[in-house]
mmCIF file of C-alpha atoms in Angstrom:
data_model
loop_
_atom_site.group_PDB
_atom_site.id
_atom_site.type_symbol
_atom_site.label_atom_id
_atom_site.label_comp_id
_atom_site.label_asym_id
_atom_site.label_seq_id
_atom_site.Cartn_x
_atom_site.Cartn_y
_atom_site.Cartn_z
ATOM 1 C CA MET A 1 -76.431 -56.961 -32.092
ATOM 2 C CA THR A 2 -76.946 -53.496 -30.654
ATOM 3 C CA ASP A 3 -77.530 -54.897 -27.058
ATOM 4 C CA GLU A 4 -74.494 -57.145 -27.429
ATOM 5 C CA ARG A 5 -72.303 -54.195 -28.367
ATOM 6 C CA ARG A 6 -73.589 -52.201 -25.567
ATOM 7 C CA ASP A 7 -72.843 -54.975 -23.193
ATOM 8 C CA ASP A 8 -69.291 -55.266 -24.653
ATOM 9 C CA THR A 9 -68.567 -51.489 -24.156
ATOM 10 C CA ALA A 10 -69.661 -51.960 -20.477
ATOM 11 C CA GLU A 11 -67.013 -54.656 -19.957
ATOM 12 C CA GLU A 12 -63.876 -53.825 -17.979
ATOM 13 C CA HIS A 13 -60.617 -55.459 -17.970
ATOM 14 C CA PHE A 14 -57.873 -55.627 -15.478
ATOM 15 C CA ARG A 15 -54.914 -57.854 -14.413
ATOM 16 C CA VAL A 16 -54.357 -59.641 -11.182
ATOM 17 C CA ARG A 17 -50.715 -60.390 -10.255
ATOM 18 C CA THR A 18 -50.193 -63.549 -8.381
ATOM 19 C CA SER A 19 -47.284 -65.927 -7.614
ATOM 20 C CA GLY A 20 -44.340 -66.543 -9.900
ATOM 21 C CA ASP A 21 -44.929 -63.191 -11.665
ATOM 22 C CA ALA A 22 -48.174 -64.646 -13.248
ATOM 23 C CA GLU A 23 -50.879 -62.168 -14.240
ATOM 24 C CA LEU A 24 -54.454 -63.274 -14.713
ATOM 25 C CA VAL A 25 -56.957 -61.200 -16.898
ATOM 26 C CA VAL A 26 -60.318 -60.593 -15.346
ATOM 27 C CA ARG A 27 -63.294 -59.324 -17.388
ATOM 28 C CA LEU A 28 -65.891 -57.432 -15.317
ATOM 29 C CA ARG A 29 -69.472 -56.329 -15.900
ATOM 30 C CA ARG A 30 -71.105 -54.092 -13.233
ATOM 31 C CA ALA A 31 -74.757 -54.435 -12.259
ATOM 32 C CA GLU A 32 -76.903 -51.300 -11.637
ATOM 33 C CA GLN A 33 -77.283 -52.207 -7.915
ATOM 34 C CA PRO A 34 -73.921 -51.734 -6.114
ATOM 35 C CA ASP A 35 -74.796 -54.468 -3.553
ATOM 36 C CA ALA A 36 -75.947 -57.051 -6.114
ATOM 37 C CA PRO A 37 -74.329 -60.432 -5.736
ATOM 38 C CA ALA A 38 -71.037 -60.855 -7.724
ATOM 39 C CA VAL A 39 -70.427 -64.037 -9.595
ATOM 40 C CA LEU A 40 -66.909 -65.057 -10.627
ATOM 41 C CA VAL A 41 -66.865 -67.526 -13.536
ATOM 42 C CA LEU A 42 -63.907 -69.868 -13.669
ATOM 43 C CA PRO A 43 -63.311 -71.580 -17.105
ATOM 44 C CA ALA A 44 -62.819 -75.268 -18.026
ATOM 45 C CA MET A 45 -59.379 -76.747 -18.857
ATOM 46 C CA GLY A 46 -58.185 -75.061 -21.994
ATOM 47 C CA VAL A 47 -61.012 -72.755 -22.403
ATOM 48 C CA GLN A 48 -60.483 -68.965 -22.681
ATOM 49 C CA ALA A 49 -62.478 -66.494 -20.597
ATOM 50 C CA LYS A 50 -63.738 -64.798 -23.856
ATOM 51 C CA TYR A 51 -65.663 -67.905 -24.663
ATOM 52 C CA TYR A 52 -67.957 -67.298 -21.751
ATOM 53 C CA ALA A 53 -69.133 -63.931 -23.000
ATOM 54 C CA PRO A 54 -72.669 -65.140 -23.883
ATOM 55 C CA PHE A 55 -73.025 -66.677 -20.325
ATOM 56 C CA ALA A 56 -71.560 -63.467 -18.743
ATOM 57 C CA ARG A 57 -74.100 -61.272 -20.579
ATOM 58 C CA GLY A 58 -76.909 -63.549 -19.545
ATOM 59 C CA LEU A 59 -75.920 -63.501 -15.952
ATOM 60 C CA HIS A 60 -75.422 -59.698 -16.098
ATOM 61 C CA ARG A 61 -78.940 -59.154 -17.571
ATOM 62 C CA THR A 62 -80.483 -60.904 -14.443
ATOM 63 C CA GLY A 63 -78.925 -58.126 -12.300
ATOM 64 C CA LEU A 64 -75.687 -59.599 -11.124
ATOM 65 C CA HIS A 65 -72.145 -58.345 -11.110
ATOM 66 C CA VAL A 66 -70.196 -60.642 -13.344
ATOM 67 C CA ALA A 67 -66.551 -61.429 -13.520
ATOM 68 C CA VAL A 68 -64.771 -64.077 -15.788
ATOM 69 C CA ALA A 69 -61.070 -64.839 -15.129
ATOM 70 C CA ASP A 70 -58.615 -66.789 -17.355
ATOM 71 C CA LEU A 71 -56.993 -69.440 -15.495
ATOM 72 C CA ARG A 72 -53.131 -69.321 -15.227
ATOM 73 C CA GLY A 73 -51.588 -70.268 -18.572
ATOM 74 C CA GLN A 74 -54.788 -69.933 -20.478
ATOM 75 C CA GLY A 75 -56.300 -67.151 -22.675
ATOM 76 C CA GLU A 76 -54.924 -63.716 -21.974
ATOM 77 C CA SER A 77 -53.088 -64.640 -18.730
ATOM 78 C CA THR A 78 -49.241 -64.670 -18.548
ATOM 79 C CA PRO A 79 -47.090 -66.434 -18.839
ATOM 80 C CA ALA A 80 -48.658 -68.716 -21.324
ATOM 81 C CA ALA A 81 -48.460 -72.488 -20.534
ATOM 82 C CA GLY A 82 -45.418 -74.087 -22.109
ATOM 83 C CA ARG A 83 -42.276 -75.854 -21.738
ATOM 84 C CA GLY A 84 -40.503 -74.928 -18.503
ATOM 85 C CA ILE A 85 -43.621 -73.115 -16.926
ATOM 86 C CA ALA A 86 -44.068 -74.738 -13.501
ATOM 87 C CA CYS A 87 -47.760 -74.728 -12.529
ATOM 88 C CA GLY A 88 -50.204 -77.215 -11.028
ATOM 89 C CA TYR A 89 -53.447 -77.310 -9.053
ATOM 90 C CA ARG A 90 -51.536 -75.848 -5.939
ATOM 91 C CA GLU A 91 -50.917 -72.533 -7.871
ATOM 92 C CA LEU A 92 -54.514 -72.412 -9.108
ATOM 93 C CA VAL A 93 -56.039 -73.249 -5.781
ATOM 94 C CA HIS A 94 -53.681 -71.491 -3.251
ATOM 95 C CA ASP A 95 -52.441 -68.528 -5.165
ATOM 96 C CA ASP A 96 -54.528 -67.593 -8.212
ATOM 97 C CA LEU A 97 -58.185 -68.028 -7.223
ATOM 98 C CA PRO A 98 -57.829 -66.287 -3.805
ATOM 99 C CA ALA A 99 -56.077 -63.413 -5.461
ATOM 100 C CA VAL A 100 -58.819 -62.938 -8.003
ATOM 101 C CA VAL A 101 -61.548 -63.280 -5.347
ATOM 102 C CA ARG A 102 -59.881 -60.492 -3.330
ATOM 103 C CA ALA A 103 -59.820 -58.275 -6.519
ATOM 104 C CA VAL A 104 -63.412 -58.898 -7.209
ATOM 105 C CA SER A 105 -64.359 -58.337 -3.563
ATOM 106 C CA SER A 106 -62.490 -55.010 -3.709
ATOM 107 C CA ALA A 107 -64.411 -54.115 -6.913
ATOM 108 C CA PHE A 108 -67.749 -54.904 -5.197
ATOM 109 C CA PRO A 109 -67.223 -54.264 -1.395
ATOM 110 C CA ALA A 110 -71.032 -54.511 -0.604
ATOM 111 C CA SER A 111 -71.551 -57.711 -2.486
ATOM 112 C CA PRO A 112 -71.482 -61.477 -1.662
ATOM 113 C CA VAL A 113 -69.175 -63.447 -4.002
ATOM 114 C CA ILE A 114 -70.352 -66.634 -5.619
ATOM 115 C CA LEU A 115 -67.945 -68.872 -7.597
ATOM 116 C CA VAL A 116 -69.411 -70.323 -10.797
ATOM 117 C CA GLY A 117 -67.059 -73.080 -12.033
ATOM 118 C CA HIS A 118 -67.181 -74.995 -15.258
ATOM 119 C CA SER A 119 -65.577 -78.464 -15.314
ATOM 120 C CA LEU A 120 -62.038 -77.986 -13.940
ATOM 121 C CA GLY A 121 -62.952 -74.529 -12.835
ATOM 122 C CA GLY A 122 -65.662 -76.011 -10.605
ATOM 123 C CA GLN A 123 -63.167 -78.514 -9.053
ATOM 124 C CA ILE A 124 -60.768 -75.507 -8.340
ATOM 125 C CA ALA A 125 -63.627 -73.568 -6.902
ATOM 126 C CA LEU A 126 -64.592 -76.368 -4.493
ATOM 127 C CA LEU A 127 -60.860 -77.061 -3.469
ATOM 128 C CA SER A 128 -60.090 -73.377 -2.800
ATOM 129 C CA SER A 129 -63.362 -72.839 -0.905
ATOM 130 C CA ALA A 130 -62.954 -75.944 1.183
ATOM 131 C CA THR A 131 -59.468 -74.827 2.327
ATOM 132 C CA ALA A 132 -60.952 -71.410 3.453
ATOM 133 C CA LEU A 133 -58.681 -69.564 1.042
ATOM 134 C CA THR A 134 -61.475 -67.494 -0.737
ATOM 135 C CA GLY A 135 -64.158 -66.543 1.786
ATOM 136 C CA VAL A 136 -66.793 -66.807 -0.893
ATOM 137 C CA HIS A 137 -70.480 -67.285 -0.033
ATOM 138 C CA ALA A 138 -71.570 -70.148 -2.317
ATOM 139 C CA VAL A 139 -70.350 -72.182 -5.212
ATOM 140 C CA VAL A 140 -72.110 -73.185 -8.458
ATOM 141 C CA LEU A 141 -70.831 -76.175 -10.452
ATOM 142 C CA THR A 142 -71.747 -76.166 -14.117
ATOM 143 C CA ALA A 143 -70.978 -79.297 -16.088
ATOM 144 C CA ALA A 144 -68.410 -80.194 -13.475
ATOM 145 C CA GLY A 145 -67.544 -83.569 -11.849
ATOM 146 C CA SER A 146 -64.714 -85.606 -10.532
ATOM 147 C CA VAL A 147 -62.601 -87.068 -13.272
ATOM 148 C CA TRP A 148 -62.065 -90.372 -11.373
ATOM 149 C CA TRP A 149 -62.353 -93.133 -14.086
ATOM 150 C CA ARG A 150 -64.887 -95.179 -12.172
ATOM 151 C CA GLY A 151 -67.443 -92.373 -12.382
ATOM 152 C CA PHE A 152 -67.806 -92.865 -16.094
ATOM 153 C CA GLY A 153 -68.951 -96.469 -16.329
ATOM 154 C CA PRO A 154 -66.723 -99.442 -17.100
ATOM 155 C CA LEU A 155 -65.968 -98.923 -20.768
ATOM 156 C CA ARG A 156 -65.689 -95.196 -21.004
ATOM 157 C CA GLY A 157 -64.043 -95.216 -17.538
ATOM 158 C CA LEU A 158 -61.197 -97.587 -18.674
ATOM 159 C CA ARG A 159 -60.729 -95.469 -21.715
ATOM 160 C CA ASN A 160 -60.427 -92.352 -19.602
ATOM 161 C CA LEU A 161 -58.040 -94.022 -17.200
ATOM 162 C CA VAL A 162 -55.664 -95.060 -20.023
ATOM 163 C CA GLY A 163 -56.086 -91.781 -21.941
ATOM 164 C CA SER A 164 -55.416 -89.549 -18.859
ATOM 165 C CA GLN A 165 -52.235 -91.431 -17.778
ATOM 166 C CA LEU A 166 -51.062 -91.319 -21.448
ATOM 167 C CA LEU A 167 -51.599 -87.543 -21.659
ATOM 168 C CA ALA A 168 -49.693 -86.972 -18.411
ATOM 169 C CA ALA A 169 -46.891 -89.089 -19.588
ATOM 170 C CA LEU A 170 -46.735 -87.247 -22.961
ATOM 171 C CA ALA A 171 -46.801 -83.926 -21.104
ATOM 172 C CA THR A 172 -43.733 -85.059 -19.026
ATOM 173 C CA VAL A 173 -41.873 -86.022 -22.308
ATOM 174 C CA PHE A 174 -42.806 -82.828 -24.052
ATOM 175 C CA GLY A 175 -42.350 -80.573 -21.071
ATOM 176 C CA TYR A 176 -45.871 -79.422 -21.440
ATOM 177 C CA TRP A 177 -49.152 -80.614 -22.920
ATOM 178 C CA PRO A 178 -49.735 -79.283 -26.460
ATOM 179 C CA GLY A 179 -53.442 -79.826 -26.294
ATOM 180 C CA THR A 180 -54.478 -77.452 -29.014
ATOM 181 C CA ARG A 181 -52.517 -79.708 -31.358
ATOM 182 C CA PHE A 182 -54.247 -82.823 -30.110
ATOM 183 C CA GLY A 183 -57.659 -81.382 -29.594
ATOM 184 C CA PHE A 184 -58.113 -81.720 -25.890
ATOM 185 C CA GLY A 185 -57.446 -79.557 -22.907
ATOM 186 C CA GLY A 186 -55.621 -76.654 -24.538
ATOM 187 C CA THR A 187 -51.953 -75.998 -23.867
ATOM 188 C CA GLN A 188 -51.149 -76.904 -20.223
ATOM 189 C CA SER A 189 -48.272 -77.163 -17.911
ATOM 190 C CA THR A 190 -46.935 -80.594 -16.968
ATOM 191 C CA GLY A 191 -48.021 -79.971 -13.385
ATOM 192 C CA VAL A 192 -51.622 -79.480 -14.237
ATOM 193 C CA MET A 193 -51.731 -82.582 -16.412
ATOM 194 C CA ARG A 194 -50.139 -84.693 -13.627
ATOM 195 C CA ASP A 195 -52.472 -83.484 -10.918
ATOM 196 C CA TRP A 196 -55.458 -84.045 -13.340
ATOM 197 C CA ALA A 197 -54.266 -87.478 -14.129
ATOM 198 C CA ARG A 198 -53.593 -88.494 -10.470
ATOM 199 C CA GLN A 199 -57.211 -87.591 -9.531
ATOM 200 C CA ALA A 200 -58.494 -89.534 -12.600
ATOM 201 C CA ARG A 201 -56.512 -92.576 -11.413
ATOM 202 C CA THR A 202 -57.132 -92.444 -7.562
ATOM 203 C CA GLY A 203 -60.217 -90.531 -7.214
ATOM 204 C CA HIS A 204 -58.487 -88.371 -4.556
ATOM 205 C CA TYR A 205 -57.282 -84.722 -4.703
ATOM 206 C CA THR A 206 -53.702 -84.944 -3.755
ATOM 207 C CA VAL A 207 -51.910 -81.810 -4.901
ATOM 208 C CA ARG A 208 -48.132 -81.874 -5.435
ATOM 209 C CA GLY A 209 -46.452 -79.324 -3.395
ATOM 210 C CA SER A 210 -49.144 -78.987 -0.816
ATOM 211 C CA ALA A 211 -49.404 -80.712 2.565
ATOM 212 C CA ILE A 212 -53.191 -79.976 2.844
ATOM 213 C CA ASP A 213 -55.568 -82.947 3.135
ATOM 214 C CA TYR A 214 -57.986 -81.870 0.615
ATOM 215 C CA GLU A 215 -60.292 -84.816 1.075
ATOM 216 C CA ALA A 216 -60.802 -83.797 4.672
ATOM 217 C CA ALA A 217 -61.287 -80.193 3.876
ATOM 218 C CA LEU A 218 -63.879 -81.016 1.279
ATOM 219 C CA ALA A 219 -65.660 -83.140 3.842
ATOM 220 C CA ARG A 220 -65.866 -80.113 6.235
ATOM 221 C CA LEU A 221 -67.173 -77.692 3.559
ATOM 222 C CA THR A 222 -70.542 -76.239 4.690
ATOM 223 C CA LEU A 223 -71.185 -73.683 1.910
ATOM 224 C CA PRO A 224 -74.332 -73.730 -0.318
ATOM 225 C CA VAL A 225 -73.506 -75.606 -3.536
ATOM 226 C CA LEU A 226 -75.606 -75.723 -6.757
ATOM 227 C CA ALA A 227 -74.553 -78.538 -9.064
ATOM 228 C CA VAL A 228 -75.858 -78.208 -12.549
ATOM 229 C CA GLY A 229 -75.846 -81.190 -14.839
ATOM 230 C CA VAL A 230 -76.033 -80.560 -18.609
ATOM 231 C CA GLU A 231 -77.817 -82.694 -21.197
ATOM 232 C CA ASN A 232 -75.565 -84.846 -23.576
ATOM 233 C CA ASP A 233 -72.539 -84.096 -21.292
ATOM 234 C CA THR A 234 -70.172 -86.975 -21.704
ATOM 235 C CA LEU A 235 -67.193 -85.329 -19.973
ATOM 236 C CA ALA A 236 -69.185 -84.635 -16.645
ATOM 237 C CA PRO A 237 -71.867 -87.298 -16.626
ATOM 238 C CA PRO A 238 -74.067 -87.753 -13.508
ATOM 239 C CA GLY A 239 -71.775 -90.581 -12.171
ATOM 240 C CA ALA A 240 -68.792 -88.066 -12.274
ATOM 241 C CA THR A 241 -70.790 -85.292 -10.515
ATOM 242 C CA ASP A 242 -72.125 -87.843 -7.987
ATOM 243 C CA HIS A 243 -68.528 -88.706 -7.075
ATOM 244 C CA LEU A 244 -67.484 -85.043 -6.611
ATOM 245 C CA LEU A 245 -70.511 -84.304 -4.436
ATOM 246 C CA ARG A 246 -69.941 -87.261 -2.252
ATOM 247 C CA LYS A 247 -66.825 -85.512 -1.129
ATOM 248 C CA VAL A 248 -68.795 -82.560 0.325
ATOM 249 C CA PRO A 249 -71.411 -84.307 2.538
ATOM 250 C CA ALA A 250 -71.689 -81.423 4.905
ATOM 251 C CA ALA A 251 -72.412 -78.851 2.195
ATOM 252 C CA GLN A 252 -75.799 -77.488 1.440
ATOM 253 C CA VAL A 253 -76.126 -79.184 -2.002
ATOM 254 C CA SER A 254 -78.838 -78.522 -4.520
ATOM 255 C CA ARG A 255 -78.939 -80.273 -7.980
ATOM 256 C CA TRP A 256 -80.502 -79.042 -11.275
ATOM 257 C CA HIS A 257 -80.480 -80.559 -14.782
ATOM 258 C CA TYR A 258 -80.187 -78.123 -17.689
ATOM 259 C CA ALA A 259 -82.119 -79.843 -20.523
ATOM 260 C CA GLU A 260 -82.315 -78.744 -24.111
ATOM 261 C CA ALA A 261 -86.096 -77.983 -23.659
ATOM 262 C CA LEU A 262 -84.951 -75.287 -21.006
ATOM 263 C CA ALA A 263 -82.486 -73.835 -23.626
ATOM 264 C CA GLY A 264 -85.185 -73.251 -26.096
ATOM 265 C CA GLY A 265 -84.558 -76.551 -27.874
ATOM 266 C CA ARG A 266 -80.851 -75.590 -28.681
ATOM 267 C CA PRO A 267 -78.257 -78.308 -28.687
ATOM 268 C CA LEU A 268 -76.305 -78.779 -25.433
ATOM 269 C CA ASP A 269 -73.253 -80.586 -24.352
ATOM 270 C CA HIS A 270 -70.251 -79.949 -22.119
ATOM 271 C CA PHE A 271 -69.250 -76.790 -23.938
ATOM 272 C CA ARG A 272 -72.260 -75.805 -26.033
ATOM 273 C CA TRP A 273 -74.319 -74.863 -23.014
ATOM 274 C CA VAL A 274 -72.323 -71.709 -22.852
ATOM 275 C CA ARG A 275 -73.874 -70.468 -26.078
ATOM 276 C CA HIS A 276 -77.270 -71.200 -25.101
ATOM 277 C CA SER A 277 -77.301 -70.392 -21.250
ATOM 278 C CA ASP A 278 -80.039 -67.755 -20.767
ATOM 279 C CA GLY A 279 -82.194 -70.478 -19.105
ATOM 280 C CA LEU A 280 -79.314 -71.519 -16.820
ATOM 281 C CA SER A 281 -78.412 -67.853 -15.949
ATOM 282 C CA ALA A 282 -82.050 -67.320 -14.732
ATOM 283 C CA ARG A 283 -81.931 -70.427 -12.601
ATOM 284 C CA ILE A 284 -78.460 -69.410 -11.076
ATOM 285 C CA LYS A 285 -79.816 -66.014 -10.250
ATOM 286 C CA GLU A 286 -82.907 -67.455 -8.613
ATOM 287 C CA TRP A 287 -80.746 -69.863 -6.412
ATOM 288 C CA ILE A 288 -78.277 -67.058 -5.433
ATOM 289 C CA THR A 289 -81.051 -64.905 -4.057
ATOM 290 C CA THR A 290 -82.053 -67.726 -1.681
ATOM 291 C CA VAL A 291 -78.531 -68.516 -0.375
ATOM 292 C CA ALA A 292 -76.299 -65.317 -0.565
ATOM 293 C CA PRO A 293 -76.805 -62.599 1.974
ATOM 294 C CA THR A 294 -75.531 -59.132 1.396
ATOM 295 C CA ARG A 295 -72.023 -58.346 2.599
ATOM 296 C CA GLN A 296 -73.365 -56.192 5.404
ATOM 297 C CA GLU A 297 -75.590 -59.109 6.640
ATOM 298 C CA ASN A 298 -72.874 -61.671 6.596
ATOM 299 C CA PRO A 299 -69.397 -60.194 6.461
ATOM 300 C CA VAL A 300 -66.556 -62.378 5.240
ATOM 301 C CA GLY A 301 -63.162 -62.430 6.957
ATOM 302 C CA ASP A 302 -64.150 -60.254 9.840
#
């Protein structure tokens, strides 16, 4: 408890203003070495940044700078998702993530920045990186996969297809998705749910309001990518991750499976890995040291 309290007192908070007067809260932990790599953790749909505190502490103990940002409409970000709030993947990919990366890069000017995305956060990380909007050095996908229904097998896939389209339709009727009431996805804007459901139905990333060919951009991505599968994960099973990774054939992809044996026998699934992530944090740090140069060695945006 003492170590945890000491970690918490070292945590900084700041807000990043982005489009539409949105403000995203970023939680920051500084490593002892100023030029240590900086990881930016991006949450899953409906998950608050505060939930990742055990993961952030574990990454920080390995000697990394760590930042965790609430997605627009989630957690402490403003405005909260609700009726009349216009937001979709375009805002997350084009406006929010690049703004947060710039803020993290300013906080750690000597450090390479690596995105660590969980579930939807991983998809947003890939999309933004593929369109050259962030200038990051690498991407880690944790329990992340395409939501295309065919990646889940015939029975579960059909259920996911019907469910995703129904949720998007309900979001349209309600004017937002009240996920906290129904136990899935948290409260989300209609735009996010429609973009999510479109990808579930078609398998392609086609973002409303953007003319970018995301599939072509993903195919050109050459960054190092570490894809971590998690034991007992039914929301991002191997087939879903396979489909996502097939979109980035030019990337330098490494894959790793986080099993319960590596988590000290603790139970794992799509969400519980966060609570038992020390083994994963160590693996991510090991991988980062092999792929991420210092900012001086490989400057970004120059």
